Short mmCIF file of C-alpha atoms in Angstrom, two decimals:
data_model
loop_
_atom_site.label_atom_id
_atom_site.label_comp_id
_atom_site.label_asym_id
_atom_site.label_seq_id
_atom_site.Cartn_x
_atom_site.Cartn_y
_atom_site.Cartn_z
CA MET N 191 286.48 160.56 61.14
CA PRO N 192 285.00 164.35 61.45
CA ARG N 193 286.63 166.39 63.69
CA ARG N 194 284.07 167.01 66.67
CA SER N 195 283.07 170.51 67.66
CA SER N 196 282.21 171.59 71.00
CA GLY N 197 278.40 171.14 70.58
CA LEU N 198 275.64 173.01 69.93
CA ALA N 199 274.58 176.60 72.09
CA GLU N 200 272.10 175.89 74.58
CA ASN N 201 268.62 177.56 74.02
CA THR N 202 267.58 179.14 77.38
CA SER N 203 264.10 180.14 76.44
CA GLY N 204 262.57 176.70 76.53
CA GLN N 205 261.17 176.87 73.28
CA PHE N 206 260.94 174.41 70.58
CA PRO N 207 260.32 176.91 67.52
CA PHE N 208 258.66 175.71 64.58
CA GLY N 209 260.80 174.87 61.64
CA LYS N 210 264.15 175.29 63.90
CA TRP N 211 266.02 173.11 65.88
CA PHE N 212 266.50 174.06 69.82
CA PHE N 213 267.37 172.33 72.84
CA GLN N 214 264.39 172.08 75.27
CA ASN N 215 264.46 172.40 78.88
CA GLU N 216 263.54 168.78 79.27
CA PRO N 217 265.31 165.87 77.68
CA LEU N 218 265.22 166.05 74.05
CA SER N 219 262.90 163.62 72.28
CA ALA N 220 261.13 162.50 69.06
CA HIS N 221 257.96 164.28 68.46
CA TYR N 222 255.76 163.55 64.98
CA GLN N 223 252.84 165.90 64.90
CA LYS N 224 250.23 166.26 62.16
CA SER N 225 246.99 167.80 61.48
CA SER N 226 244.11 167.57 59.06
CA CYS N 227 241.04 169.37 58.04
CA LEU N 228 238.20 168.82 55.92
CA ALA N 229 235.92 171.78 55.10
CA ILE N 230 232.44 170.98 53.76
CA SER N 231 230.51 173.52 51.92
CA SER N 232 227.01 173.92 50.56
CA LEU N 233 226.53 173.25 46.72
CA SER N 234 224.87 175.80 44.62
CA THR N 235 221.61 175.82 43.30
CA GLU N 236 218.99 177.74 41.46
CA HIS N 237 217.24 178.74 44.65
CA ASN N 238 218.48 179.82 48.22
CA LEU N 239 219.39 176.88 50.66
CA CYS N 240 218.30 177.37 54.08
CA LEU N 241 219.02 175.30 56.91
CA PRO N 242 216.60 174.78 60.05
CA ALA N 243 217.53 175.49 63.52
CA PHE N 244 217.62 172.93 66.21
CA PRO N 245 217.26 173.69 69.65
CA LYS N 246 220.58 175.44 71.46
CA LYS N 247 222.16 172.65 73.46
CA ARG N 248 225.08 172.94 76.09
CA GLU N 249 228.69 172.27 74.27
CA GLU N 250 230.61 169.57 75.32
CA PRO N 251 234.35 170.30 76.05
CA LEU N 252 236.57 168.86 73.36
CA VAL N 253 238.11 165.41 73.97
CA GLY N 254 241.49 165.31 73.42
CA ILE N 255 244.34 162.67 74.09
CA ASN N 256 244.31 159.44 72.60
CA ARG N 257 241.09 159.91 70.96
CA HIS N 258 239.62 160.41 67.67
CA GLN N 259 237.22 163.63 67.58
CA CYS N 260 235.53 164.54 64.83
CA ALA N 261 233.04 167.40 64.46
CA VAL N 262 230.97 167.46 61.50
CA GLU N 263 227.37 168.38 62.37
CA LYS N 264 225.13 169.90 59.42
CA THR N 265 221.17 169.78 58.94
CA VAL N 266 219.82 170.27 55.90
CA ARG N 267 216.19 169.69 55.09
CA LYS N 268 213.81 170.48 52.37
CA ALA N 269 212.19 173.80 52.50
CA GLY N 270 210.27 174.32 49.30
CA SER N 271 208.36 171.95 47.01
CA HIS N 272 210.82 171.13 44.65
CA PRO N 273 213.00 168.19 45.67
CA GLU N 274 215.51 168.66 42.92
CA HIS N 275 216.54 172.02 44.55
CA GLN N 276 216.57 170.33 48.16
CA ASP N 277 215.81 174.08 49.61
CA SER N 278 216.02 174.04 53.32
CA ALA N 279 216.36 176.87 56.10
CA VAL N 280 218.39 177.93 58.72
CA THR N 281 217.09 179.91 61.52
CA ASP N 282 218.75 182.09 63.56
CA ALA N 283 218.59 180.88 67.17
CA ALA N 284 218.79 184.07 68.68
CA GLY N 285 216.34 186.25 66.43
CA GLY N 286 214.32 183.25 64.76
CA HIS N 287 214.97 184.87 61.28
CA GLN N 288 216.21 182.49 58.65
CA LEU N 289 219.63 182.65 56.83
CA CYS N 290 219.47 181.71 53.11
CA ARG N 291 222.46 180.33 51.11
CA SER N 292 222.72 179.94 47.24
CA GLU N 293 225.68 177.65 47.38
CA LYS N 294 226.34 174.13 48.56
CA MET N 295 227.64 174.33 51.93
CA ALA N 296 231.30 173.62 52.62
CA LEU N 297 232.92 170.78 54.58
CA LEU N 298 236.51 171.54 55.49
CA VAL N 299 238.60 168.74 56.32
CA ALA N 300 241.93 169.96 58.30
CA LEU N 301 244.24 166.94 58.76
CA GLY N 302 246.67 168.36 61.65
CA LEU N 303 249.65 166.23 62.34
CA LEU N 304 252.77 166.92 64.29
CA MET N 305 256.07 164.80 63.96
CA ALA N 306 258.31 165.90 66.44
CA ALA N 307 261.73 165.22 67.26
CA ILE N 308 262.69 161.97 65.78
CA CYS N 309 265.19 161.25 68.39
CA PRO N 310 264.29 158.82 71.49
CA ALA N 311 260.64 157.70 70.82
CA VAL N 312 258.56 156.21 73.31
CA LEU N 313 255.36 154.92 71.80
CA CYS N 314 254.95 152.85 75.10
CA GLN N 315 257.26 151.07 77.19
CA GLN N 316 257.94 147.49 76.40
CA GLU N 317 256.32 146.27 79.21
CA CYS N 318 252.94 147.84 77.84
CA THR N 319 251.28 146.10 75.37
CA LEU N 320 248.64 148.44 74.85
CA GLY N 321 246.06 145.64 74.33
CA ARG N 322 247.41 145.50 70.78
CA ASN N 323 247.58 142.10 68.98
CA THR N 324 247.97 141.42 65.57
CA GLU N 325 245.59 138.46 65.57
CA LEU N 326 241.99 138.52 63.82
CA GLN N 327 239.74 140.47 65.46
CA GLU N 328 235.97 139.31 66.15
CA ASP N 329 233.29 141.77 65.45
CA GLN N 330 230.99 141.96 68.50
CA ASN N 331 228.19 142.41 66.65
CA ASN N 332 227.87 139.69 63.68
CA GLY N 333 231.38 137.92 64.03
CA THR N 334 233.09 139.54 61.11
CA LEU N 335 236.62 138.97 61.25
CA VAL N 336 238.87 142.22 60.54
CA ASP N 337 242.68 141.55 59.96
CA SER N 338 244.70 144.54 61.41
CA VAL N 339 247.79 143.34 59.38
CA THR N 340 245.70 143.34 56.24
CA LEU N 341 244.57 146.77 56.56
CA ALA N 342 247.77 148.17 57.47
CA SER N 343 249.08 147.17 54.19
CA ILE N 344 246.18 148.60 52.29
CA ASN N 345 246.93 151.59 54.36
CA THR N 346 250.69 151.62 53.02
CA ASP N 347 249.44 151.16 49.69
CA PHE N 348 247.44 154.43 49.77
CA ALA N 349 250.38 156.22 51.80
CA PHE N 350 252.75 155.55 48.85
CA SER N 351 250.44 156.46 46.38
CA LEU N 352 249.62 159.67 48.04
CA TYR N 353 253.60 159.96 48.63
CA LYS N 354 254.32 159.72 44.95
CA GLN N 355 251.96 162.49 44.04
CA LEU N 356 253.26 164.83 46.86
CA ALA N 357 256.78 164.14 45.64
CA LEU N 358 255.77 164.78 41.99
CA ASN N 359 254.18 167.83 43.10
CA ASN N 360 256.78 169.15 45.09
CA PRO N 361 260.16 167.96 43.52
CA ASP N 362 263.47 168.27 45.45
CA LYS N 363 261.27 169.65 48.62
CA ASN N 364 261.04 168.39 51.98
CA ILE N 365 257.86 165.97 52.23
CA VAL N 366 256.34 165.04 55.93
CA PHE N 367 252.92 163.93 56.22
CA SER N 368 250.74 161.30 58.11
CA PRO N 369 248.95 158.77 55.85
CA PHE N 370 247.46 157.39 59.26
CA SER N 371 245.83 160.61 59.99
CA ILE N 372 244.42 161.11 56.46
CA SER N 373 243.04 157.83 55.79
CA PHE N 374 241.30 157.90 59.03
CA ALA N 375 239.67 161.50 58.28
CA LEU N 376 238.52 160.55 54.86
CA ALA N 377 237.23 157.01 56.26
CA VAL N 378 235.12 159.23 58.73
CA LEU N 379 233.69 161.31 56.04
CA SER N 380 232.89 158.10 53.83
CA LEU N 381 230.67 157.32 56.63
CA GLY N 382 228.35 160.04 55.37
CA ALA N 383 228.85 159.63 51.69
CA ASN N 384 226.80 157.64 49.30
CA SER N 385 226.62 156.11 45.76
CA ASN N 386 229.86 157.04 43.71
CA THR N 387 230.84 159.70 46.25
CA LEU N 388 231.30 156.60 48.58
CA LYS N 389 232.94 154.35 46.11
CA GLU N 390 235.64 156.90 45.11
CA ILE N 391 236.70 157.57 48.62
CA LEU N 392 237.25 154.01 49.74
CA GLU N 393 238.69 152.92 46.38
CA GLY N 394 240.84 155.83 46.67
CA LEU N 395 241.87 154.74 49.90
CA LYS N 396 242.82 151.37 47.85
CA PHE N 397 240.22 148.95 49.24
CA ASN N 398 238.52 146.42 47.02
CA LEU N 399 235.01 146.96 47.52
CA THR N 400 234.00 143.73 45.86
CA GLU N 401 236.07 141.61 48.67
CA THR N 402 235.37 143.97 51.49
CA PRO N 403 232.21 145.39 52.48
CA GLU N 404 232.21 148.87 53.30
CA ALA N 405 231.01 147.96 57.08
CA ASP N 406 233.90 145.56 57.63
CA ILE N 407 236.26 148.32 56.46
CA HIS N 408 235.09 150.93 59.15
CA ARG N 409 234.78 147.85 61.72
CA GLY N 410 238.77 147.41 60.77
CA PHE N 411 239.67 151.12 61.17
CA GLY N 412 237.63 151.09 64.67
CA ASN N 413 239.85 147.96 65.72
CA LEU N 414 242.99 149.65 64.61
CA LEU N 415 242.24 152.89 66.44
CA HIS N 416 241.27 150.31 69.81
CA MET N 417 244.51 149.17 69.53
CA LEU N 418 246.62 152.24 68.98
CA SER N 419 244.34 154.15 71.56
CA GLN N 420 244.38 151.86 74.92
CA PRO N 421 245.96 153.42 78.13
CA GLY N 422 249.43 152.94 79.40
CA ASP N 423 251.83 154.49 81.97
CA GLN N 424 254.42 155.65 78.99
CA VAL N 425 251.90 156.05 76.09
CA GLN N 426 253.23 158.94 73.81
CA LEU N 427 250.94 158.30 70.85
CA SER N 428 247.49 160.37 70.82
CA THR N 429 245.29 160.65 67.93
CA GLY N 430 241.60 161.98 67.61
CA SER N 431 239.08 163.47 65.41
CA THR N 432 236.45 166.48 66.30
CA MET N 433 233.96 167.40 64.04
CA PHE N 434 233.56 171.25 64.54
CA VAL N 435 229.72 171.68 63.21
CA GLU N 436 227.78 174.89 62.46
CA LYS N 437 225.54 175.46 65.55
CA ARG N 438 222.22 175.97 63.52
CA LEU N 439 222.76 172.72 61.30
CA GLN N 440 221.35 168.99 62.26
CA ILE N 441 223.35 166.23 61.31
CA LEU N 442 221.64 162.82 61.11
CA ALA N 443 221.64 160.83 64.45
CA GLU N 444 223.07 157.86 62.79
CA PHE N 445 226.05 159.15 61.24
CA LYS N 446 226.57 160.65 64.79
CA GLU N 447 226.39 157.50 66.55
CA LYS N 448 228.59 155.53 64.00
CA ALA N 449 231.47 158.10 63.90
CA ARG N 450 231.39 158.33 67.97
CA ALA N 451 231.25 154.20 68.20
CA LEU N 452 233.65 153.12 65.32
CA TYR N 453 235.77 156.11 65.36
CA GLN N 454 235.68 157.91 68.75
CA ALA N 455 234.62 160.84 66.97
CA GLU N 456 232.27 163.55 68.63
CA ALA N 457 230.77 166.61 67.49
CA SER N 458 231.19 170.21 68.74
CA SER N 459 228.68 172.98 68.15
CA THR N 460 230.39 176.08 66.33
CA ASP N 461 229.26 179.41 65.10
CA PHE N 462 230.35 179.80 61.48
CA GLN N 463 228.72 183.07 61.46
CA LYS N 464 231.73 184.39 63.32
CA PRO N 465 234.63 182.82 61.11
CA GLN N 466 237.19 184.34 63.23
CA GLU N 467 236.07 182.95 66.52
CA ALA N 468 235.43 179.66 64.71
CA LYS N 469 239.17 179.58 63.42
CA ASN N 470 240.61 180.58 66.64
CA LEU N 471 238.71 177.82 68.27
CA ILE N 472 239.68 174.88 66.04
CA ASN N 473 243.31 176.36 65.70
CA ASP N 474 243.54 176.62 69.51
CA TYR N 475 242.27 172.98 69.68
CA VAL N 476 244.88 171.49 67.25
CA SER N 477 247.50 173.29 68.95
CA LYS N 478 246.61 172.02 72.27
CA GLN N 479 246.37 168.33 71.26
CA THR N 480 249.55 168.73 69.41
CA HIS N 481 251.53 169.99 72.51
CA GLY N 482 251.91 173.71 70.55
CA LYS N 483 253.54 171.84 67.40
CA ILE N 484 250.80 172.69 64.93
CA LYS N 485 249.61 176.18 65.18
CA ASP N 486 247.31 178.16 62.90
CA LEU N 487 246.16 174.77 61.03
CA ILE N 488 243.44 176.84 59.41
CA SER N 489 244.31 180.10 57.66
CA ASP N 490 240.74 181.18 56.87
CA LEU N 491 237.13 179.88 56.73
CA ASP N 492 234.99 180.21 53.63
CA ASP N 493 231.91 182.34 53.97
CA GLN N 494 229.91 178.93 53.02
CA THR N 495 231.76 176.66 55.75
CA VAL N 496 229.23 174.89 57.89
CA MET N 497 231.26 171.82 59.00
CA VAL N 498 235.34 171.14 59.75
CA LEU N 499 236.48 167.83 60.28
CA VAL N 500 239.91 167.58 62.29
CA ASN N 501 242.18 164.62 62.62
CA TYR N 502 245.36 165.01 64.50
CA ILE N 503 248.02 162.61 65.56
CA TYR N 504 250.87 163.01 68.02
CA PHE N 505 253.94 161.01 68.67
CA LYS N 506 256.80 161.48 70.98
CA GLY N 507 259.26 158.93 71.96
CA LYS N 508 262.91 158.27 72.73
CA TRP N 509 265.35 156.22 70.89
CA LYS N 510 266.27 152.85 72.38
CA THR N 511 269.90 153.46 71.89
CA PRO N 512 270.33 157.19 71.77
CA PHE N 513 272.62 159.65 70.31
CA ASP N 514 275.17 161.40 72.52
CA PRO N 515 274.80 165.43 72.10
CA LEU N 516 278.18 165.93 73.03
CA ASP N 517 279.18 163.85 69.67
CA THR N 518 276.79 166.13 67.49
CA PHE N 519 278.98 168.50 65.33
CA ASP N 520 278.60 170.77 62.10
CA SER N 521 278.91 168.73 58.75
CA GLU N 522 278.14 169.09 55.23
CA PHE N 523 274.92 167.72 54.07
CA HIS N 524 274.76 167.34 49.97
CA LEU N 525 271.66 168.63 48.37
CA ASP N 526 272.70 167.73 45.12
CA LYS N 527 276.01 167.16 43.20
CA LYS N 528 276.86 170.86 43.43
CA ARG N 529 274.98 172.07 46.35
CA THR N 530 275.58 171.77 50.05
CA VAL N 531 274.46 172.88 53.53
CA THR N 532 276.25 172.97 56.74
CA VAL N 533 273.82 171.26 59.52
CA PRO N 534 274.31 169.75 63.11
CA MET N 535 275.28 166.06 62.46
CA MET N 536 274.45 163.73 65.24
CA ASN N 537 276.64 160.25 65.08
CA ILE N 538 277.33 157.03 66.97
CA GLU N 539 279.68 154.43 67.03
CA ASP N 540 279.74 150.47 66.93
CA LEU N 541 276.04 150.47 66.67
CA THR N 542 274.48 146.97 66.04
CA THR N 543 271.17 147.56 64.40
CA PRO N 544 269.01 145.99 61.83
CA TYR N 545 270.45 146.69 58.72
CA PHE N 546 269.89 145.72 54.66
CA ARG N 547 271.62 146.61 51.52
CA ASP N 548 269.01 146.73 48.78
CA GLU N 549 271.13 145.95 45.83
CA GLU N 550 268.01 146.01 43.33
CA LEU N 551 267.13 149.18 44.34
CA SER N 552 270.42 150.60 45.06
CA CYS N 553 269.65 151.75 48.69
CA SER N 554 270.70 150.93 52.04
CA VAL N 555 267.97 150.43 54.79
CA VAL N 556 268.59 151.05 58.17
CA GLU N 557 266.07 150.51 61.39
CA LEU N 558 266.40 152.60 64.63
CA LYS N 559 264.10 151.15 67.39
CA TYR N 560 262.05 153.38 70.17
CA THR N 561 261.80 151.92 73.33
CA GLY N 562 258.35 151.21 72.93
CA ASN N 563 256.38 149.76 70.13
CA ALA N 564 257.57 152.06 67.20
CA SER N 565 260.60 151.91 65.00
CA ALA N 566 261.58 153.93 62.21
CA LEU N 567 263.37 152.93 58.82
CA PHE N 568 265.72 155.15 57.10
CA ILE N 569 266.15 154.57 53.36
CA LEU N 570 269.44 155.86 51.89
CA PRO N 571 269.35 155.83 48.14
CA ASP N 572 272.75 156.03 46.45
CA GLU N 573 273.72 159.19 44.36
CA GLY N 574 271.25 160.02 41.57
CA LYS N 575 269.00 156.94 42.57
CA MET N 576 266.18 158.86 44.53
CA GLN N 577 263.51 158.61 41.70
CA GLN N 578 264.35 154.88 41.01
CA LEU N 579 263.30 154.26 44.97
CA GLU N 580 260.41 156.52 44.92
CA SER N 581 258.88 154.78 41.71
CA SER N 582 259.41 151.36 43.32
CA LEU N 583 257.83 152.30 46.49
CA GLN N 584 254.98 149.48 47.23
CA PRO N 585 253.70 147.44 50.13
CA GLU N 586 255.51 144.62 49.08
CA THR N 587 258.98 147.08 48.84
CA LEU N 588 258.35 147.86 52.75
CA ARG N 589 257.64 144.10 53.37
CA ARG N 590 260.62 143.09 51.71
CA TRP N 591 262.84 145.58 53.24
CA LYS N 592 261.34 144.68 56.98
CA ASP N 593 261.63 140.72 56.28
CA SER N 594 265.42 141.50 55.19
CA LEU N 595 266.74 143.23 57.61
CA ARG N 596 269.21 141.60 59.92
CA PRO N 597 271.59 142.95 62.84
CA ARG N 598 274.78 144.37 61.65
CA MET N 599 277.42 146.19 63.54
CA ILE N 600 277.87 149.89 62.05
CA ASN N 601 281.09 151.50 63.00
CA GLU N 602 280.31 154.92 62.59
CA LEU N 603 276.63 155.99 62.00
CA TYR N 604 275.57 159.51 60.70
CA MET N 605 272.27 161.22 61.06
CA PRO N 606 271.30 164.88 60.76
CA LYS N 607 269.57 166.94 63.45
CA PHE N 608 266.88 168.65 61.79
CA SER N 609 262.95 170.18 62.35
CA ILE N 610 261.37 170.36 59.21
CA SER N 611 257.28 171.41 58.75
CA THR N 612 255.31 171.08 55.51
CA ASP N 613 251.52 171.89 54.86
CA TYR N 614 249.56 170.45 51.74
CA SER N 615 246.08 171.36 50.08
CA LEU N 616 245.05 167.79 49.41
CA GLU N 617 242.00 169.02 47.56
CA ASN N 618 244.43 169.54 44.64
CA ILE N 619 246.28 166.26 45.16
CA LEU N 620 243.43 163.50 46.10
CA PRO N 621 241.62 163.57 42.74
CA GLN N 622 244.89 162.41 41.23
CA LEU N 623 244.26 159.29 43.69
CA GLY N 624 240.64 158.72 41.95
CA ILE N 625 238.80 160.96 44.67
CA ARG N 626 237.05 163.42 42.73
CA GLU N 627 233.03 163.68 43.10
CA VAL N 628 233.28 164.86 46.59
CA PHE N 629 234.86 168.04 45.88
CA SER N 630 232.31 168.78 42.74
CA THR N 631 228.67 169.78 43.05
CA GLN N 632 227.74 166.28 42.18
CA ALA N 633 229.11 165.28 45.67
CA ASP N 634 226.49 163.10 47.84
CA LEU N 635 227.23 163.32 51.22
CA SER N 636 223.69 162.91 52.17
CA ARG N 637 224.46 160.25 54.97
CA ILE N 638 225.35 163.39 57.04
CA THR N 639 222.39 165.49 56.33
CA GLY N 640 219.69 163.70 54.60
CA ASN N 641 219.82 165.25 51.31
CA LYS N 642 223.03 166.56 48.88
CA VAL N 643 223.68 170.06 50.15
CA LEU N 644 227.13 169.37 51.06
CA LYS N 645 230.46 169.14 49.44
CA VAL N 646 234.06 169.12 50.50
CA SER N 647 235.73 172.58 49.75
CA GLN N 648 239.47 172.05 51.30
CA VAL N 649 241.51 169.28 52.56
CA VAL N 650 244.17 171.05 54.81
CA HIS N 651 247.21 168.75 56.16
CA LYS N 652 250.10 169.79 58.33
CA ALA N 653 252.84 168.24 59.64
CA VAL N 654 256.10 169.13 61.50
CA LEU N 655 258.85 166.36 62.15
CA ASP N 656 261.81 167.12 64.33
CA VAL N 657 265.03 164.55 64.87
CA ALA N 658 267.29 164.96 67.47
CA GLU N 659 269.40 163.17 69.82
CA THR N 660 268.21 162.14 73.44
CA GLY N 661 269.26 162.88 76.96
CA THR N 662 269.61 165.85 78.95
CA GLU N 663 273.05 166.83 78.39
CA ALA N 664 272.02 168.64 75.27
CA ALA N 665 271.75 171.77 77.14
CA ALA N 666 275.12 171.61 78.24
CA ALA N 667 277.44 170.88 75.06
CA THR N 668 279.69 173.41 75.54
CA GLY N 669 282.98 171.16 76.23
CA VAL N 670 285.05 169.30 73.68
CA LYS N 671 285.04 165.30 73.91
CA ILE N 672 288.36 164.06 73.48
CA ALA N 673 288.18 160.19 72.25
CA LEU N 674 290.77 157.88 71.27
CA MET N 675 290.90 157.34 67.43
CA SER N 676 291.31 153.33 67.16
CA ALA N 677 292.77 152.23 63.82
CA LYS N 678 289.84 150.18 62.36
CA LEU N 679 290.59 147.92 59.32
CA ASP N 680 287.47 148.93 56.63
CA PRO N 681 285.18 150.50 59.11
CA PHE N 682 281.39 150.13 58.11
CA ILE N 683 280.38 153.73 57.51
CA VAL N 684 276.60 154.70 57.10
CA SER N 685 275.99 158.68 56.71
CA PHE N 686 272.88 160.18 55.80
CA ASN N 687 274.59 163.02 54.48
CA ARG N 688 272.22 163.37 51.08
CA PRO N 689 268.49 163.13 50.64
CA PHE N 690 266.73 160.33 52.21
CA LEU N 691 263.56 158.60 53.35
CA MET N 692 262.03 157.74 56.89
CA ILE N 693 258.94 155.36 57.27
CA LEU N 694 257.81 155.73 61.29
CA SER N 695 255.43 152.59 61.91
CA ASP N 696 254.00 151.14 64.56
CA THR N 697 255.41 147.65 65.09
CA HIS N 698 252.37 145.68 66.45
CA THR N 699 249.90 147.04 63.72
CA GLN N 700 252.55 147.29 61.24
CA SER N 701 250.77 150.72 60.67
CA VAL N 702 252.62 153.33 59.03
CA LEU N 703 252.13 156.45 61.18
CA PHE N 704 254.32 159.06 59.23
CA LEU N 705 256.17 159.29 56.14
CA ALA N 706 259.03 161.87 55.23
CA LYS N 707 261.80 162.70 52.48
CA ILE N 708 264.38 164.96 53.66
CA THR N 709 266.06 166.91 50.72
CA ASN N 710 267.13 169.83 53.06
CA PRO N 711 267.60 169.54 56.79
CA LYS N 712 268.50 173.01 57.30
#
């Protein structure tokens, strides 16, 4: 067994810096946060595009915790006699003069998510049901049955498809993202899409439109959101969407009503003529909703941006069986056959937990449960088998792993303690999944404004994942723990000392909340 060191030094600042591991003044716990953004811009035409002003109204405060809030307001109406150009006018609320644009307005979709400390994680206490169940939910309007488990399987298909593209584009790099957040943001966007643009978005999300009508898809997402966002005494999962909309733009009432009713998404009036102030407003909102974990989600705003759709998710919890901080020691993590790094390695002895050895895919699967309705699967491929494992990721693979898990005594389990962050520009990734037209001049987002003057210019996704041990003793890890070394015959040891995957799921809805690949925990 590796020699235990005196532990990790105490951090007295009380901060949990981005991309580093530090002890907090409160007990260490699991945090997962992600943010995503969609930027909508105007399409170019031969004539200037102008937008009509609408009466200035009181700005509503941003709704945050346990809410999906999206703010995407844009209004474009014809201002000329040539419908093929769809000219429109924007009137400055202060001076009454028109602002004309010669390009298609941009919609920015910002997906901000924070996955933080995957140590002890509490989604909710076991006695808290959050009103969840996996039975068929009957739609109150027309009796349509929506199966949340089927929806979770479809979302898992999208998650693995997106993961494979990210892994292909980012070889040998850490990957962290929330398929849950990204799919919800795109689903909200699809409410405003039409024709082939709509078809591409929903099929890119892995829905079969011949089997599932669009209305049922949105009701399914609404049901899932409802199950995940019920209040509880110990709920540590919050997710939300907000549409930040150019204050001189008007969006169709039907779009706003559906976004609010189905996705709890609200619109916030924003002055994009002051890009720095607009950027600060959006970034401050995301930072607040992710408890300071996601900062500077948006680095800049295009001068054609008229709407930003933000979706965030925040998760924090506690392990059902925590690691002891006094047992954390420095150890080697093998990046590949030739390179190693030294990382803080957590460990626990004689742990009985669900385990499965997949001989077909040459990997070991360990499930670590949180004290609430969440669990994390850690998948450790044999040396040199990561690519084989990645290519085999399918919803059926995940289902087979979960069905095959059995309680197993692990004499020694080693897990690196780490904090990693990633950010992606998904407008370059989603077209590889078939979602193309919404980024082009052919985009049809006419169900947002009534005409085809919008396109998506950016989809920004940022995620942070912190994994650590739980407990208040972390700040006191200055002594040396001495333990008797018992003689064990053929001890069963699982050591995550090389690249591995992690899948964090809600156990009631089977939804994949976060998906990560850790290639370098340092």
